[in-house]
Coordinates of C-alpha atoms in Angstrom, one line a residue:
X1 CA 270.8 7.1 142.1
X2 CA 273.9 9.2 142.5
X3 CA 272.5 11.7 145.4
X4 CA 271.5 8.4 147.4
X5 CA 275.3 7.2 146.4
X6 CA 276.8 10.5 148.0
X7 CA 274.3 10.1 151.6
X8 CA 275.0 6.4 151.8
X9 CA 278.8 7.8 151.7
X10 CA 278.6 10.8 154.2
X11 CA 276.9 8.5 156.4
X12 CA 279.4 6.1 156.5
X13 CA 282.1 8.5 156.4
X14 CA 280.2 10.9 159.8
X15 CA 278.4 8.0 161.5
X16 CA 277.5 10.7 163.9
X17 CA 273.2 10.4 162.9
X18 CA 271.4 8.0 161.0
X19 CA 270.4 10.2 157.8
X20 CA 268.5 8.6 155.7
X21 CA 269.3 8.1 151.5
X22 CA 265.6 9.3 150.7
X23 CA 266.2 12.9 152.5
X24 CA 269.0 14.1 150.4
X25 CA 269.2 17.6 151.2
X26 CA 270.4 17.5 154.6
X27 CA 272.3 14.5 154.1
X28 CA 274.0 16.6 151.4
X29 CA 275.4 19.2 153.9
X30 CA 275.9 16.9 156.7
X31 CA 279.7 17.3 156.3
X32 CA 279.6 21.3 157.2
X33 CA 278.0 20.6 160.6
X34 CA 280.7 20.5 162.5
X35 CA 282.1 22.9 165.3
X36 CA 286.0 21.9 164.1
X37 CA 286.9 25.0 161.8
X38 CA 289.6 23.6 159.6
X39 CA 287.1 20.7 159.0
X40 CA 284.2 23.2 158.2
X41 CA 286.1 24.6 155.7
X42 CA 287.4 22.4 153.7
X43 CA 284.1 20.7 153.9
X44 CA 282.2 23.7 153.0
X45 CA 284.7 24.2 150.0
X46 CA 284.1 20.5 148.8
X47 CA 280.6 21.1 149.0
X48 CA 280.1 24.6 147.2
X49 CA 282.4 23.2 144.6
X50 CA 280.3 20.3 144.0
X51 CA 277.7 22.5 143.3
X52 CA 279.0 25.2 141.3
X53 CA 279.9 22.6 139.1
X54 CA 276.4 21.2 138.7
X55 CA 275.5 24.8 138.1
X56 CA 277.9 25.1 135.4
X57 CA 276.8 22.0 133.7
X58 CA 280.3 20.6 134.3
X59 CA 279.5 17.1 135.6
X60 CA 276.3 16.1 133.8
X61 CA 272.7 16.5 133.8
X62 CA 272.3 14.4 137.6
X63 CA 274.3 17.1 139.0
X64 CA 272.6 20.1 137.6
X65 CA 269.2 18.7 139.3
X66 CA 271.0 18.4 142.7
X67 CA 272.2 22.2 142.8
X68 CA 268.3 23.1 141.1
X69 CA 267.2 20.9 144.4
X70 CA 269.7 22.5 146.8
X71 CA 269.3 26.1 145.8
X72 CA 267.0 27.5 148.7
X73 CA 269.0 25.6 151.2
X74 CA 272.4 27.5 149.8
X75 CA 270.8 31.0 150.1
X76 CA 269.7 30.0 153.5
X77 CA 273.6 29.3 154.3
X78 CA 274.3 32.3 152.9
X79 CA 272.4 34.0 154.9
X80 CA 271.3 32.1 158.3
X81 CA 274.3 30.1 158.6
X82 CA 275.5 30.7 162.6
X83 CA 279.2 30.8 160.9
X84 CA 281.1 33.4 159.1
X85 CA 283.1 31.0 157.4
X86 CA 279.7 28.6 155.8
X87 CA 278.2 32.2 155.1
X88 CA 281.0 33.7 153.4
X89 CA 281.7 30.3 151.3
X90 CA 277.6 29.9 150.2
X91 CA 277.3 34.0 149.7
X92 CA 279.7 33.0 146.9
X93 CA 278.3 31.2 145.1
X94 CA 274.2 32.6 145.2
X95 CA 276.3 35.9 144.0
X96 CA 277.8 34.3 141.3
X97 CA 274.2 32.5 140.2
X98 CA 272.5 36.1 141.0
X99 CA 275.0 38.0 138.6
X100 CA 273.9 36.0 135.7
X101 CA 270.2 36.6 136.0
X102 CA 269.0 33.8 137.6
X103 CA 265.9 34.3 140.2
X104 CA 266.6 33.5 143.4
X105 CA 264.9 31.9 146.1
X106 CA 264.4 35.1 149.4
X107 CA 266.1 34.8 152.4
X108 CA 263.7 33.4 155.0
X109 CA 261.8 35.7 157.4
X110 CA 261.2 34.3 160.8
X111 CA 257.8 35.4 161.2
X112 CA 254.9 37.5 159.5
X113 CA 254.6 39.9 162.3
X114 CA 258.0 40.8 163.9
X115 CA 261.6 40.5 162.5
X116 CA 263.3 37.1 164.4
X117 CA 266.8 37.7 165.4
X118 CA 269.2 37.4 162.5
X119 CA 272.4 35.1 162.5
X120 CA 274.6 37.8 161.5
X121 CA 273.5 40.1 164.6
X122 CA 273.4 37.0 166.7
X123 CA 276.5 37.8 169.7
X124 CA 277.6 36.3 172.7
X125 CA 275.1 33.8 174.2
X126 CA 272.9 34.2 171.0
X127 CA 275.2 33.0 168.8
X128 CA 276.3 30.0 171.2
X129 CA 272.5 29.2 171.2
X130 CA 272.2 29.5 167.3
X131 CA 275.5 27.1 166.4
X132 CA 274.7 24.7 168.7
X133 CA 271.0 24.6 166.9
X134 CA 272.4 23.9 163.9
X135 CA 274.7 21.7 164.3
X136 CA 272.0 19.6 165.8
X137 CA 269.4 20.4 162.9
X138 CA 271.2 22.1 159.9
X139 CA 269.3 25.5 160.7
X140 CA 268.8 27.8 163.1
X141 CA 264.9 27.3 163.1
X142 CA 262.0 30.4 163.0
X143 CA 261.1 29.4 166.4
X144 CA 264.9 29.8 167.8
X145 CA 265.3 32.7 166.2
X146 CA 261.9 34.1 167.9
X147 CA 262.7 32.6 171.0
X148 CA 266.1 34.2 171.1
X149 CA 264.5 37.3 172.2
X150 CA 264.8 35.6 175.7
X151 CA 268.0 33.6 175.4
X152 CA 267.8 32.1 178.8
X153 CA 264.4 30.3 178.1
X154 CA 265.9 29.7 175.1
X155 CA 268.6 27.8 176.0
X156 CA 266.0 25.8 178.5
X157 CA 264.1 25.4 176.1
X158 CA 266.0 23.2 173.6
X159 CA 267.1 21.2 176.3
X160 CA 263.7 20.3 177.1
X161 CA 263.0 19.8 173.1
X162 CA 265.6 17.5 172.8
X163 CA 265.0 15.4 176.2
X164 CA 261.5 14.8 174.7
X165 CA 262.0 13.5 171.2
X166 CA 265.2 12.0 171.8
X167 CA 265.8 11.2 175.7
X168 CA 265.4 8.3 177.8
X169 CA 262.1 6.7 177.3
X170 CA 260.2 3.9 176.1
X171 CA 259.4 5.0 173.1
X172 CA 261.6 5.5 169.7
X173 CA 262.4 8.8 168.8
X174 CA 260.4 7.6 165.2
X175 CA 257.9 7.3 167.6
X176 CA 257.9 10.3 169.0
X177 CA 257.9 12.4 166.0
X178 CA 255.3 11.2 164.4
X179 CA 253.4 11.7 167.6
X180 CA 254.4 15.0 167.5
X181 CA 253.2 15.4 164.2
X182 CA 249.9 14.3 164.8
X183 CA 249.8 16.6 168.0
X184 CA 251.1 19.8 165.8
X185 CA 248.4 18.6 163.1
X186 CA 245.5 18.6 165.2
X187 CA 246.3 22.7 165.8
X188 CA 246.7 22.9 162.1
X189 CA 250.3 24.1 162.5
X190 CA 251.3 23.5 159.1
X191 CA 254.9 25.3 160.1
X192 CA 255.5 22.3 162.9
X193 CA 254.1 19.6 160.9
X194 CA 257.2 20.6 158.4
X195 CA 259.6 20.8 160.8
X196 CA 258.7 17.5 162.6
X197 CA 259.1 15.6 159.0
X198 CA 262.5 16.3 158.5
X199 CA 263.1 15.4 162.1
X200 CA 260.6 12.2 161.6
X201 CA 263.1 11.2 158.8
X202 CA 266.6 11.9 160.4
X203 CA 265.6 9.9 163.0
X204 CA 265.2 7.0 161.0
X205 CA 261.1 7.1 160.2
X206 CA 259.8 5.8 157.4
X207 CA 258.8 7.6 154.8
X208 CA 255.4 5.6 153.8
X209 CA 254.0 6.8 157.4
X210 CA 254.3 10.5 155.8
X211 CA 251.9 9.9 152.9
X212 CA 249.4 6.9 153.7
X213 CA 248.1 7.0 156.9
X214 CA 246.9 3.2 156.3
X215 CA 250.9 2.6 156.6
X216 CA 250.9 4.4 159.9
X217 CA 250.8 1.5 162.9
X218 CA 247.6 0.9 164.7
X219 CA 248.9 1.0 168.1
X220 CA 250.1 4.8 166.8
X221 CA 246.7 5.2 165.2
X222 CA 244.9 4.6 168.8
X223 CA 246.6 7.1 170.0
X224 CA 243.8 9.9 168.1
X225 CA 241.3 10.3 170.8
X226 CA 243.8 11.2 173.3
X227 CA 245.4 13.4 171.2
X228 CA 242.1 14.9 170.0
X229 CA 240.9 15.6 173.3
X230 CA 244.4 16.9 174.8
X231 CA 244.6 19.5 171.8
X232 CA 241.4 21.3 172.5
X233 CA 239.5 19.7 175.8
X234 CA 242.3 18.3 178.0
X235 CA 240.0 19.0 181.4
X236 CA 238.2 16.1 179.6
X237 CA 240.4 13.3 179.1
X238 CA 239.4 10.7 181.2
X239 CA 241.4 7.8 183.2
X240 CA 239.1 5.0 180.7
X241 CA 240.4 7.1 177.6
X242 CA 243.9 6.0 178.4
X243 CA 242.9 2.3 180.4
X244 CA 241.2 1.2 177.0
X245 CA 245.1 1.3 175.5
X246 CA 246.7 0.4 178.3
X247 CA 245.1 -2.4 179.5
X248 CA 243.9 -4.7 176.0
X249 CA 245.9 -8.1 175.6
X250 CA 246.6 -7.4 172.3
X251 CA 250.2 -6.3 170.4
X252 CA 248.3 -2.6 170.3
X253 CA 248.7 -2.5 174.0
X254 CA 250.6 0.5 175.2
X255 CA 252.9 0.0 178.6
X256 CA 252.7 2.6 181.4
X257 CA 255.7 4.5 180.2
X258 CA 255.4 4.6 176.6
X259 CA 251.7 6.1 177.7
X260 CA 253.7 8.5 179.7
X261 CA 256.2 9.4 177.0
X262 CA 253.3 9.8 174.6
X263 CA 251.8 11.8 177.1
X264 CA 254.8 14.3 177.1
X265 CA 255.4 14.6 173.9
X266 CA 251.7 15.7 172.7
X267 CA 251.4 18.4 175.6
X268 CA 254.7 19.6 174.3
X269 CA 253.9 20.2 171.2
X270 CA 250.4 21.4 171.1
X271 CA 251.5 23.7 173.8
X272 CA 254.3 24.7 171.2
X273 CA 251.5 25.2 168.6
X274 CA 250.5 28.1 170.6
X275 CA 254.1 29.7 170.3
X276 CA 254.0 29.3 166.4
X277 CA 250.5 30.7 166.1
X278 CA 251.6 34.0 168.2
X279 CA 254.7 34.4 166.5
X280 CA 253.3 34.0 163.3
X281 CA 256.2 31.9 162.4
X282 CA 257.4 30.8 158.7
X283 CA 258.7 28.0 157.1
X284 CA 262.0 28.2 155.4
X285 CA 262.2 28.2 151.9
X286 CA 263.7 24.8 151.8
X287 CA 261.2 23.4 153.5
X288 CA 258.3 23.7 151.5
X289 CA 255.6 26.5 151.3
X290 CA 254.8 28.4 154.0
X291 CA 252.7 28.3 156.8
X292 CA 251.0 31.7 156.0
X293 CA 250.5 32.8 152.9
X294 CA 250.9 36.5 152.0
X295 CA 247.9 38.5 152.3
X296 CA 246.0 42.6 151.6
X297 CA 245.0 42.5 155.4
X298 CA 246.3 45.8 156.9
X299 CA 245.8 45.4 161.1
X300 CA 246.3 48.7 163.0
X301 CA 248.2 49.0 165.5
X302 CA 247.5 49.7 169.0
X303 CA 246.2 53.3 169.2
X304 CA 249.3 55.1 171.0
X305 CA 247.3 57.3 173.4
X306 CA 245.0 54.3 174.2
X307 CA 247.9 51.6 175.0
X308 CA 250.2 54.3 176.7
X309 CA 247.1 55.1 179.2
X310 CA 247.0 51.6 179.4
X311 CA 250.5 50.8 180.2
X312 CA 250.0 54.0 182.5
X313 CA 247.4 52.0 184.8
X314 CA 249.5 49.2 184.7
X315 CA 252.0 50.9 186.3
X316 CA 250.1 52.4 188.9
X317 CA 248.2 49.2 189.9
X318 CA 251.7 47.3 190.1
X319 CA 253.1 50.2 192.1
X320 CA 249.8 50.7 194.6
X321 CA 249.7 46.6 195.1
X322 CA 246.6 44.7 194.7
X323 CA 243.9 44.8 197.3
X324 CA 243.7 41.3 198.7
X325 CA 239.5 42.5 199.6
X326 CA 238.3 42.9 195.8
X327 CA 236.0 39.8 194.6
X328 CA 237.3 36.7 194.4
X329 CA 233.6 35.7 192.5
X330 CA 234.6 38.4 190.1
X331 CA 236.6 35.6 188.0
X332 CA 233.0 33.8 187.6
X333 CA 231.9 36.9 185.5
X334 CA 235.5 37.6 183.9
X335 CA 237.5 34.8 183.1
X336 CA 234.3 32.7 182.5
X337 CA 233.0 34.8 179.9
X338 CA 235.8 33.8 178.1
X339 CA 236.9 36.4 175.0
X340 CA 236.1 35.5 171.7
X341 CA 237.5 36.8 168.5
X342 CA 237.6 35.7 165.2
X343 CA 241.1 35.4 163.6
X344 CA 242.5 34.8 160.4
X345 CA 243.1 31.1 160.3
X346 CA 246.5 30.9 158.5
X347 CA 246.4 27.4 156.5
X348 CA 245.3 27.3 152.9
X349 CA 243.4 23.8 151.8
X350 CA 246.5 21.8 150.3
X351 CA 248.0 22.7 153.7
X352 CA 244.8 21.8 156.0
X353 CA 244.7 18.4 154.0
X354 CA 248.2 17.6 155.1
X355 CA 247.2 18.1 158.5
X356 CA 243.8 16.5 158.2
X357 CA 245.7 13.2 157.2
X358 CA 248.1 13.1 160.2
X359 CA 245.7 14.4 162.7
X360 CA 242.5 12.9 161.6
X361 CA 243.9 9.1 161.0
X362 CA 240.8 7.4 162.7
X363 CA 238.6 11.0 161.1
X364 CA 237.7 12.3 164.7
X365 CA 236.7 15.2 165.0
X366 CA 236.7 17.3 168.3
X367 CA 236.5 21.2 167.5
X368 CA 237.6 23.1 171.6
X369 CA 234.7 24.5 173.5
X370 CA 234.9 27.2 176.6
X371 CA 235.7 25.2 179.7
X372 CA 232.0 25.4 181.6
X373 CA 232.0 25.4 185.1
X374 CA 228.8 24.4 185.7
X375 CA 229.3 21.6 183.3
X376 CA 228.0 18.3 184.7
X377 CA 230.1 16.2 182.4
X378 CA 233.6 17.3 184.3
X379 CA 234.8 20.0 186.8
X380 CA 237.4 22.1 187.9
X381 CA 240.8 21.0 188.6
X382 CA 242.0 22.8 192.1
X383 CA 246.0 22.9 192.2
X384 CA 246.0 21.8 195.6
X385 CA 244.4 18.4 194.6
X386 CA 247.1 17.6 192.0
X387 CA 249.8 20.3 190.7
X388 CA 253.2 20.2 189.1
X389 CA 255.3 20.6 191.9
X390 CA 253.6 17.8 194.2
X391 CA 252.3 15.1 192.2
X392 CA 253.2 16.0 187.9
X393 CA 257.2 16.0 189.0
X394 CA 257.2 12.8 191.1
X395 CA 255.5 11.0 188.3
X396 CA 257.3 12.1 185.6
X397 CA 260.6 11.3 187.3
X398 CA 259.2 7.9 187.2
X399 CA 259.6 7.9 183.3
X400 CA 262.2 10.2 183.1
X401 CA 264.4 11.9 185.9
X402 CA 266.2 13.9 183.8
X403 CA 263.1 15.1 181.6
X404 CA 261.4 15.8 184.7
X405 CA 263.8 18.6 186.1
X406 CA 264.1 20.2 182.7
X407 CA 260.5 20.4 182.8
X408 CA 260.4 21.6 186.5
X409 CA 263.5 23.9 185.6
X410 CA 261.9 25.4 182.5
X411 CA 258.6 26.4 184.4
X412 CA 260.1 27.8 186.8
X413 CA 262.3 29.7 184.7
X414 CA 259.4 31.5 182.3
X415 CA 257.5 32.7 185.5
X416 CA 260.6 34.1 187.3
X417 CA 262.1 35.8 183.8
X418 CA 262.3 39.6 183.9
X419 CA 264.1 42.6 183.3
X420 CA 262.3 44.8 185.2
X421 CA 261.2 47.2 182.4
X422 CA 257.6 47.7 180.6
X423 CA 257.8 49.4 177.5
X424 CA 260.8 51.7 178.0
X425 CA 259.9 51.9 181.4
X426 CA 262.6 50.5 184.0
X427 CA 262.3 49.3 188.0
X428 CA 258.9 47.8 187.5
X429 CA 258.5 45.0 189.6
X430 CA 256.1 43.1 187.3
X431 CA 256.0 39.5 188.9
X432 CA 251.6 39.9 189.7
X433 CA 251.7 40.8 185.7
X434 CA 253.1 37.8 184.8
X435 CA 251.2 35.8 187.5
X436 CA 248.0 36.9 185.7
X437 CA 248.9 35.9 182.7
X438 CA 249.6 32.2 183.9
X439 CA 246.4 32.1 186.3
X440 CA 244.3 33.5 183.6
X441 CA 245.6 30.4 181.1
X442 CA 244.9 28.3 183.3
X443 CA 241.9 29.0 184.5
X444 CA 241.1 29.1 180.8
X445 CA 241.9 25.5 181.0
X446 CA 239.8 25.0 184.1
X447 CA 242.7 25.1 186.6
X448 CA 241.7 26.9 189.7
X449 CA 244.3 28.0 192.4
X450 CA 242.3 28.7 195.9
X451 CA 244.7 31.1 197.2
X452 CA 244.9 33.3 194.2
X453 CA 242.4 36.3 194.0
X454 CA 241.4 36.2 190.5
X455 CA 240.1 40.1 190.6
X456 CA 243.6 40.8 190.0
X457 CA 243.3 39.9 186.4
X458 CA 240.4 42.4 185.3
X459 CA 243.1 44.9 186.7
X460 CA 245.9 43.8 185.3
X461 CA 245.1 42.7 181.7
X462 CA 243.7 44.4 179.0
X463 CA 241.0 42.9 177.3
X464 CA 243.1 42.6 173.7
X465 CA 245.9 41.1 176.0
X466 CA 243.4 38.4 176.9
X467 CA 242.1 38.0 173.9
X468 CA 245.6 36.7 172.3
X469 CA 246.7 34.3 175.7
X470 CA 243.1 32.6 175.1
X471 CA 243.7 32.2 171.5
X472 CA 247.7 31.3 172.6
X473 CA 246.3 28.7 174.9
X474 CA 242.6 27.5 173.0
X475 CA 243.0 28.4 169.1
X476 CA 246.7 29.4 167.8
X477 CA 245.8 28.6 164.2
X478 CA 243.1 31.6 164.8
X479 CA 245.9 33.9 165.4
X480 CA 246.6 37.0 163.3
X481 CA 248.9 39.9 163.0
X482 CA 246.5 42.5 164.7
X483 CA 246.2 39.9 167.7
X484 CA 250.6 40.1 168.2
X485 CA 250.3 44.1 167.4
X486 CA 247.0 45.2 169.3
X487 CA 247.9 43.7 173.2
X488 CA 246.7 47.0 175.1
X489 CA 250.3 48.2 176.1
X490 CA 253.1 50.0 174.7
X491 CA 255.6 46.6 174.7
X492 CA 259.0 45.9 173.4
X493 CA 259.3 42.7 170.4
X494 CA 260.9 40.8 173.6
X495 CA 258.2 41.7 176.0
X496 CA 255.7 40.6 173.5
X497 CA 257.4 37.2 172.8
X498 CA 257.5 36.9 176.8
X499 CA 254.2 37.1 177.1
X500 CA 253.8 34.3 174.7
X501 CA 255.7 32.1 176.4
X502 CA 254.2 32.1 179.5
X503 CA 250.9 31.4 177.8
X504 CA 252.4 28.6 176.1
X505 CA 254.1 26.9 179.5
X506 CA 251.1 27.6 181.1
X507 CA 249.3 25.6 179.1
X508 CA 251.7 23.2 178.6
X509 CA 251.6 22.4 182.3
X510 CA 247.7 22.6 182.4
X511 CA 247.2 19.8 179.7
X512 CA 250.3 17.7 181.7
X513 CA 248.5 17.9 184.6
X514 CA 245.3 16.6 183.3
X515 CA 247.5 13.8 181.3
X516 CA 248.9 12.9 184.7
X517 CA 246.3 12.9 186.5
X518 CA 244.3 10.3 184.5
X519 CA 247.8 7.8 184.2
X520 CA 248.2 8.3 187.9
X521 CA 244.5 7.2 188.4
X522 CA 245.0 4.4 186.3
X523 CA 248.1 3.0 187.8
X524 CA 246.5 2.8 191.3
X525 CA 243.5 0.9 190.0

């Protein structure tokens, strides 16, 4: 048809990215994403122009269905756009159509619980961060805009995204989108499963794997258990799980790296899951329906005098130090009994099908369980037996050099960032806070550190803090509103998203390690 006439032609014309014909609507405004400004211009007057026209009914009934098909994607321009110029030239138009009646798609919110940085307020290093997002996607993304609320992770952060799905590595970045779909889909995290499909297309997928999981490849489709048990149980992968795929004489047989890749990639994004859930992130409205639907469900927030006594014995235990002679066996009777609340699980059916089909290819199921230390099946992991910085780098580099110091970078990053400020609170030397947030996930996980003194935790966490890291780092898709709102302290938006974060790499480098651990095994057999 004509639109496939018009994304054969812009990708002969850019031959920048392969875009495919059979995803039209960012193949459509591929011309505009472009950092040149004379060349944004005219392309972004070329474009609008095009489709005022099929507004108008000027150029026949094919061009009338492409600006129907394009309209959420121009009010997103009009108002998301990281430049004045593709803002100014969309706003246009959507006032034009609004002026004559016409019911307009909303501009995109980033999340259900706090407001996302907007492109128009986005300055300085935020709006570097924000145009050089979309001019690698089209949009600047729910989670970019959340993330911005610390720009220097941020900016770590989508180097490390990148380096994943499209950096050096055995496997196709086809490949590794759909894996990260599959790893998003186990979490149920309808939001990431949308996101990856757009990216599974623009980098050359095919579309068939997106609706028949019989056209998905075997080899892929072997890849279920691991993923399964990585997503929920990762202290139980074992080195057979991945030796039964590695080591079969068959065309299904996965080499060393790709396993590591694969690896990589499913950590990331499950770990990433956890981000989305505590965010309560949405999709945009040109990307299908959201993630969470609206609901009556009224949470309180946290009662002031409550979380500003709270945040009041923070302080003082921060400022007093921790005594080194409380009960290290106090983490058996804390961190153990592990907190458990119900949350609203934010999928409807038509959206837990679409992840039942991607995650569920082989239908395994593998619901998480509490890690159980007196569990005969598996036991705990001690850092000084295999960590990050010893044994997870080293083999990574092995793979990847380059994806292993972006990893190793972005770690250490999230557990040196701070400002020095709680609440409104400034000079606050908070570095055992955030330490206990990243022992407590992983212990969660069934890391155990020998020379950390896990009484610390009791006194520096509320229990409603703990409450959202092990639903960050065990359930995200049980994640609600109250969870984000109700943390125990008086917090900033940014302080709040911090926290997140260093649940999320701390789980992230939890289920690495365990994924390590079992390849390194294998290769020394």
């Amino acid at each position: 048809g004509f639109v496939c006439l018009v994304c054969l032609f812009v990708l002969c014309v850019i031959g920048m990215v392969r875009w495919r014909k059979d995803d039209p609507t960012l193949a459509f405004f591929f011309s505009i994403l472009t950092d040149e400004d004379d060349y944004r211009r005219v392309a972004v007057e070329k474009v609008v122009s095009r489709l005022r026209r099929g507004w108008l009914g000027e150029a026949g009934e094919m061009e009338k269905r492409l600006f129907d098909l394009h309209l959420p994607t121009v009010v997103r321009m009009a108002y998301e756009a990281p430049y004045e110029d593709i803002r100014e030239g969309f706003g246009a138009l959507v006032e034009e159509v609004r002026s004559t009646g016409r019911a307009l798609p909303q501009p995109s919110q980033a999340s259900d619980y706090a407001p996302g940085i907007r492109t128009i307020d986005a300055q300085g290093k935020i709006l570097e961060l924000y145009q050089d997002a979309f001019l690698h996607c089209g949009r600047v993304s729910s989670v970019v805009r959340m993330m911005a609320y610390q720009p220097a992770y941020l900016e770590a952060y989508l180097t490390t995204y990148r380096e994943i799905l499209r950096g050096q590595g055995s496997l196709s970045s086809s490949w590794r989108c759909f894996i990260a779909i599959m790893a998003s889909a186990r979490l149920k995290i309808h939001y990431l499963v949308r996101v990856l499909q757009t990216e599974f297309l623009m980098s050359g997928g095919e579309e068939a794997w997106l609706v028949d999981p019989n056209a998905v490849p075997q080899k892929l489709r072997e890849l279920c258990k691991v993923n399964a048990i990585l997503a929920r149980q990762p202290w139980r992968l074992r080195t057979e799980d991945l030796e039964v795929l590695v080591r079969q004489n068959s065309r299904l047989k996965w080499a060393v790296g790709e396993m590591g890749t694969a690896l990589m990639v499913m950590t990331h994004f499950h770990s990433l899951a956890g981000f989305v859930g505590g965010c309560g992130l949405l999709v945009d409205e040109d990307m299908g329906m959201p993630w969470r639907q609206p609901g009556n469900e009224i949470f309180p927030l946290d009662d002031d005098n409550s979380a500003s006594q709270s945040t009041d014995d923070l302080f003082r235990a921060l400022q007093s130090g921790i005594h080194e002679n409380e009960d290290r066996d106090l983490i058996r009777s804390s961190v153990d009994r592990q907190e458990s609340h119900s949350g609203r699980v934010g999928t409807t059916t038509d959206i837990s099908e679409e992840c039942d089909r991607y995650a569920n290819i082989t239908g395994l199921p593998y619901p998480y369980e509490d890690f159980d230390v007196h569990s005969r099946d598996y036991k705990l992991l001690r850092a000084h037996e295999f960590s990050w910085s010893r044994e997870g780098y080293s083999l990574v580099s092995l793979f990847s050099k380059d994806l292993a110091r972006v990893l190793d970078d972005q770690f250490e990053l999230i557990q040196c960032l701070t400002d020095g400020c709680i609440g409104n609170t400034a000079g606050v030397d908070t570095s055992p806070f955030r330490e206990a947030i990243w022992k407590y996930a992983q212990r969660l996980n069934g890391i155990e550190h020998d020379d950390y003194n896990y009484a610390r935790i009791n006194k520096l966490l509320q229990r409603p803090l703990k409450v959202l890291v092990k639903k960050v780092v065990c359930n995200p898709e049980t994640i609600s509103q109250g969870d984000f709102e109700r943390m125990g302290l008086q917090l900033r938006t940014e302080e709040r998203v911090h926290i997140i974060l260093l649940a999320m790499e701390s789980r992230k480098q939890c289920a690495l390690l365990y994924g390590l651990n079992a390849l390194a095994r294998l290769m020394t057999r």
